Amino acid sequence: MALKIGAIPELQPTALDEITARYNTLRATFKSGRTKDVEYRKQQLRRLYWSFVDNTELIELCLSQDMRKSKFESHISEIDWCKQECLDAVQHLDKWVRDETIDNMPLQFWPMKPRIRNEPLGTILNIGAYNFPFQTNVTALVGAIAAGNTFVLKPSELSPASCMVLQKIFDDALDPESYVCVQGGLEQTKHVLEHKFDKIAFTGGRRTGTIIAKKAAETLTPVLLELGGQNPAFVTRNADLKLAARRLLWQKVLNAGQVCLSHNYVLIERCVQNKFIDELNKQYKEFMPEGAKASPDYSRVVNKTHYERLKKMVDNSKGKIVMGGSMDESDFFIEPTVVLVDDVNDSMVVEESFGPVWSILPYDTLDEAINMANEIDPTPLALFTFGSDKENEKVLKNVTSGGATINDGFFHAMLNPLPLGGIGTSGMGNYHGYFSFKTFSHQRSIAKVPGWADKLLRVRYMPYSWGDLKRHHRMAAPKPNFDRNGNLTKGLRYWLTMLLSLGSKSAAGFVFRLGVVLAMAVTLRLKRDFLGL
Ligand SMILES: NC(=O)C1=CN([C@@H]2O[C@H](COP(=O)(O)OP(=O)(O)OC[C@H]3O[C@@H](n4cnc5c(N)ncnc54)[C@H](O)[C@@H]3O)[C@@H](O)[C@H]2O)C=CC1
Ligand SMILES: CC1=C(/C=C/C(C)=C/C=C/C(C)=C/C=C/C=C(C)/C=C/C=C(C)/C=C/C=C(\C)C(=O)O)C(C)(C)CCC1
């Protein structure tokens, strides 16, 4: 597609019969085995990489049109990320596709060469969200290509200019018989979903996620669900309050808070509540000295529906605005806004923000804060904790989440070798880097049984022989090292291990004890040599 700067056309929905025709082509391509060739995969990924370099200006433009995302943010969170994903896959693909061996395979099965082969699933469908249209969709695309699949992308129509640039990237860089971008809203998405896929990846809200999962279940299609939720941040009296305010504010002004990973609410220890609010306001002034409206760095909310949703959240709150609060419907501007509340049922707490507004809830004891978090959303996508090491560990131990960062915003999700994924209602499955490759692969177990092994396998054949089975059990059946009460038994293996490890439970302990024994031996030897003992 020929797109020029300043001339991104309106979103053009793909005709339904074209969707079906292109789906059929993808199926035929996969069957032909073309996408399984590793060199072919790498070439597609290399072309994709260069497409991000060559379309940088168009990407900046479309993101500015859709959300007024700044060029700077377009680079750090979208373009650089996509390039990194491509490079990572190209660089490591030979290693990723190698058969995997299994560490704990019993010795007697080694001749069967047991291994796992990661094989492509087939044709993948990815339905995307609007907020990071390149990063989220392209990360899935890279994983699907790397794993050898064909792929359909249906980006969110709420970022229409980005949809058209994604279309151009597909058209410019990728084999159209293997990778397809289809456009449209509900009608087109429903039509796509009438086709059988081998995995459906979905990024979006819980309500839509449930619809997708139900539809996928009709054909037993596995799903990767990247959903939202109410992410908590904990700030205790032991935190560096300035740092906590700065880092939390960053993840709520990035993309105007339209980040599934950013916090919905902050639980603050009551005695430092006012100081924390002061720090937030100071940091806000530093980030945007002329105010958010005038800041060239600050995005807008994507559309009227989301603007009204966020406004309602603030308007319905019984809390007190302690930072920001201004809004302007004419360009869907919402100032970074913090509301101090004292009720877990406040609109600012129960609704998912997914925007630049958030609440602060004071607490008196960490146990109370932990209980509140577990009541508000027991399975959030992300969690942030700012406190002493002991407090942070206590939070991690007692509140689960898809991922977590100690002492910062969503750093864990900025490291692409780590998996990104939810737990419970914040999603299932994960992706990013190698984990995208895994997500779009089938782990196929393979064994090769040599002919000579048949003598050893005699026991399995008819006529069955109890004698052979007993002998087999004596030779090969593993024995437990625990009794009926679940306690460890102290058999020969236990005492041998004790002896060889000098009774220590760790390598460091063993080295230390060995050192002590050697020192004692040397001292005794010296005594004997010098004193003639
Ligand atoms: N876990 C993660 O990585 C992420 C999660 N999110 C979540 O996404 C939500 C906001 O993004 P939106 O784009 O507004 O989400 P959404 O759920 O409204 O839409 C997501 C996609 O689903 C499609 N869709 C909408 N209704 C549909 C239906 N009835 N049947 C089939 N497809 C349908 C849309 O066209 C879009 O492509 C928030 O809840 C946020 O937390 C957003 C980004 C990342
Ligand atoms: C720290 C050290 C150094 C300095 C390092 C520097 C200067 C690092 C600068 C890093 C920057 C600019 C990083 C910005 C990164 C932003 C990213 C990756 C944003 C990611 C956004 C994500 C993942 C959003 C996800 C959203 C999702 C899934 C959604 O909502 O849909 C030295 C100086 C190099 C020395 C060593 C130490």
PDB file of C-alpha atoms and ligand atoms in Angstrom, residues 126-132 136 154-158 184-186 189-190 193 202-209 211-212 225-229 258-261 302 306 309 352 354 381 420-422 426-427 431, ligand 1:
ATOM      1  CA  ASN A 126      -4.699 -12.043  17.054  1.00  0.00           C
ATOM      2  CA  ILE A 127      -7.364  -9.536  18.114  1.00  0.00           C
ATOM      3  CA  GLY A 128      -5.693  -6.402  19.434  1.00  0.00           C
ATOM      4  CA  ALA A 129      -6.383  -3.504  21.794  1.00  0.00           C
ATOM      5  CA  TYR A 130      -6.101   0.149  20.783  1.00  0.00           C
ATOM      6  CA  ASN A 131      -3.577   1.541  23.271  1.00  0.00           C
ATOM      7  CA  PHE A 132      -0.229   0.202  22.007  1.00  0.00           C
ATOM      8  CA  THR A 136       1.123  -5.543  21.472  1.00  0.00           C
ATOM      9  CA  LYS A 154      -7.408  -7.815  13.557  1.00  0.00           C
ATOM     10  CA  PRO A 155      -6.210  -4.571  15.145  1.00  0.00           C
ATOM     11  CA  SER A 156      -8.550  -2.392  17.196  1.00  0.00           C
ATOM     12  CA  GLU A 157     -10.651  -0.046  15.101  1.00  0.00           C
ATOM     13  CA  LEU A 158     -10.381   2.492  17.938  1.00  0.00           C
ATOM     14  CA  GLY A 184     -13.014  -3.511  10.798  1.00  0.00           C
ATOM     15  CA  GLY A 185     -15.224  -3.473  13.846  1.00  0.00           C
ATOM     16  CA  LEU A 186     -17.669  -5.883  15.344  1.00  0.00           C
ATOM     17  CA  THR A 189     -14.381  -9.509  13.963  1.00  0.00           C
ATOM     18  CA  LYS A 190     -17.453 -11.723  14.271  1.00  0.00           C
ATOM     19  CA  LEU A 193     -14.279 -15.674  14.432  1.00  0.00           C
ATOM     20  CA  PHE A 202      -6.793 -11.539  22.492  1.00  0.00           C
ATOM     21  CA  THR A 203      -5.764  -8.299  24.191  1.00  0.00           C
ATOM     22  CA  GLY A 204      -8.571  -6.218  25.635  1.00  0.00           C
ATOM     23  CA  GLY A 205     -11.126  -5.949  28.394  1.00  0.00           C
ATOM     24  CA  ARG A 206     -12.514  -8.755  30.558  1.00  0.00           C
ATOM     25  CA  ARG A 207     -16.016  -8.477  29.093  1.00  0.00           C
ATOM     26  CA  THR A 208     -14.845  -8.918  25.495  1.00  0.00           C
ATOM     27  CA  GLY A 209     -12.297 -11.505  26.618  1.00  0.00           C
ATOM     28  CA  ILE A 211     -16.995 -13.398  24.639  1.00  0.00           C
ATOM     29  CA  ILE A 212     -13.856 -14.474  22.751  1.00  0.00           C
ATOM     30  CA  LEU A 225      -5.969 -13.779  26.941  1.00  0.00           C
ATOM     31  CA  GLU A 226      -4.227 -10.532  27.891  1.00  0.00           C
ATOM     32  CA  LEU A 227      -6.856  -8.721  29.950  1.00  0.00           C
ATOM     33  CA  GLY A 228      -7.077  -5.855  32.387  1.00  0.00           C
ATOM     34  CA  GLY A 229      -8.006  -5.368  36.009  1.00  0.00           C
ATOM     35  CA  GLN A 258      -3.936   3.939  28.872  1.00  0.00           C
ATOM     36  CA  VAL A 259      -1.701   1.080  29.935  1.00  0.00           C
ATOM     37  CA  CYS A 260      -3.177  -2.190  31.154  1.00  0.00           C
ATOM     38  CA  LEU A 261      -0.233  -2.540  33.541  1.00  0.00           C
ATOM     39  CA  VAL A 302      -8.633   7.711  22.626  1.00  0.00           C
ATOM     40  CA  HIS A 306     -13.454   6.328  27.080  1.00  0.00           C
ATOM     41  CA  ARG A 309     -16.189   6.627  31.195  1.00  0.00           C
ATOM     42  CA  GLU A 352     -10.769  -0.184  35.978  1.00  0.00           C
ATOM     43  CA  PHE A 354      -7.149   2.493  32.061  1.00  0.00           C
ATOM     44  CA  LEU A 381      -2.346  -8.085  36.025  1.00  0.00           C
ATOM     45  CA  LEU A 420       3.990 -11.000  30.238  1.00  0.00           C
ATOM     46  CA  GLY A 421       0.676 -12.483  31.258  1.00  0.00           C
ATOM     47  CA  GLY A 422      -2.160 -12.359  33.722  1.00  0.00           C
ATOM     48  CA  SER A 426      -6.424 -10.770  34.274  1.00  0.00           C
ATOM     49  CA  GLY A 427      -5.767 -13.400  31.636  1.00  0.00           C
ATOM     50  CA  TYR A 431       4.093 -13.843  25.658  1.00  0.00           C
TER      51      TYR A 431
HETATM   52  N1  LIG B   1      -3.204  -7.485  29.391  1.00  0.00           N
HETATM   53  C1  LIG B   1      -2.813  -6.699  28.419  1.00  0.00           C
HETATM   54  O1  LIG B   1      -1.720  -6.853  27.874  1.00  0.00           O
HETATM   55  C2  LIG B   1      -3.695  -5.560  27.952  1.00  0.00           C
HETATM   56  C3  LIG B   1      -5.026  -5.413  28.357  1.00  0.00           C
HETATM   57  N2  LIG B   1      -5.774  -4.348  27.917  1.00  0.00           N
HETATM   58  C4  LIG B   1      -7.149  -4.173  28.375  1.00  0.00           C
HETATM   59  O2  LIG B   1      -7.952  -3.776  27.258  1.00  0.00           O
HETATM   60  C5  LIG B   1      -8.985  -2.900  27.640  1.00  0.00           C
HETATM   61  C6  LIG B   1      -8.993  -1.651  26.776  1.00  0.00           C
HETATM   62  O3  LIG B   1      -8.774  -1.939  25.425  1.00  0.00           O
HETATM   63  P1  LIG B   1      -9.968  -1.949  24.349  1.00  0.00           P
HETATM   64  O4  LIG B   1      -9.356  -1.930  22.985  1.00  0.00           O
HETATM   65  O5  LIG B   1     -10.927  -0.850  24.681  1.00  0.00           O
HETATM   66  O6  LIG B   1     -10.609  -3.372  24.664  1.00  0.00           O
HETATM   67  P2  LIG B   1     -11.902  -4.082  24.044  1.00  0.00           P
HETATM   68  O7  LIG B   1     -12.092  -5.325  24.828  1.00  0.00           O
HETATM   69  O8  LIG B   1     -13.038  -3.149  23.931  1.00  0.00           O
HETATM   70  O9  LIG B   1     -11.486  -4.407  22.534  1.00  0.00           O
HETATM   71  C7  LIG B   1     -10.398  -5.236  22.202  1.00  0.00           C
HETATM   72  C8  LIG B   1     -10.602  -5.834  20.818  1.00  0.00           C
HETATM   73  O10 LIG B   1     -11.769  -6.641  20.795  1.00  0.00           O
HETATM   74  C9  LIG B   1     -12.620  -6.296  19.701  1.00  0.00           C
HETATM   75  N3  LIG B   1     -14.005  -6.453  20.157  1.00  0.00           N
HETATM   76  C10 LIG B   1     -14.734  -5.586  20.896  1.00  0.00           C
HETATM   77  N4  LIG B   1     -15.955  -6.109  21.160  1.00  0.00           N
HETATM   78  C11 LIG B   1     -15.988  -7.332  20.582  1.00  0.00           C
HETATM   79  C12 LIG B   1     -16.953  -8.385  20.517  1.00  0.00           C
HETATM   80  N5  LIG B   1     -18.156  -8.258  21.084  1.00  0.00           N
HETATM   81  N6  LIG B   1     -16.640  -9.500  19.834  1.00  0.00           N
HETATM   82  C13 LIG B   1     -15.431  -9.635  19.239  1.00  0.00           C
HETATM   83  N7  LIG B   1     -14.469  -8.690  19.289  1.00  0.00           N
HETATM   84  C14 LIG B   1     -14.739  -7.554  19.947  1.00  0.00           C
HETATM   85  C15 LIG B   1     -12.248  -4.861  19.360  1.00  0.00           C
HETATM   86  O11 LIG B   1     -12.502  -4.624  17.996  1.00  0.00           O
HETATM   87  C16 LIG B   1     -10.778  -4.813  19.688  1.00  0.00           C
HETATM   88  O12 LIG B   1     -10.013  -5.254  18.574  1.00  0.00           O
HETATM   89  C17 LIG B   1      -8.728  -2.592  29.103  1.00  0.00           C
HETATM   90  O13 LIG B   1      -9.581  -3.381  29.892  1.00  0.00           O
HETATM   91  C18 LIG B   1      -7.281  -3.016  29.302  1.00  0.00           C
HETATM   92  O14 LIG B   1      -6.969  -3.354  30.615  1.00  0.00           O
HETATM   93  C19 LIG B   1      -5.250  -3.444  27.040  1.00  0.00           C
HETATM   94  C20 LIG B   1      -3.954  -3.561  26.605  1.00  0.00           C
HETATM   95  C21 LIG B   1      -3.073  -4.599  27.046  1.00  0.00           C
END
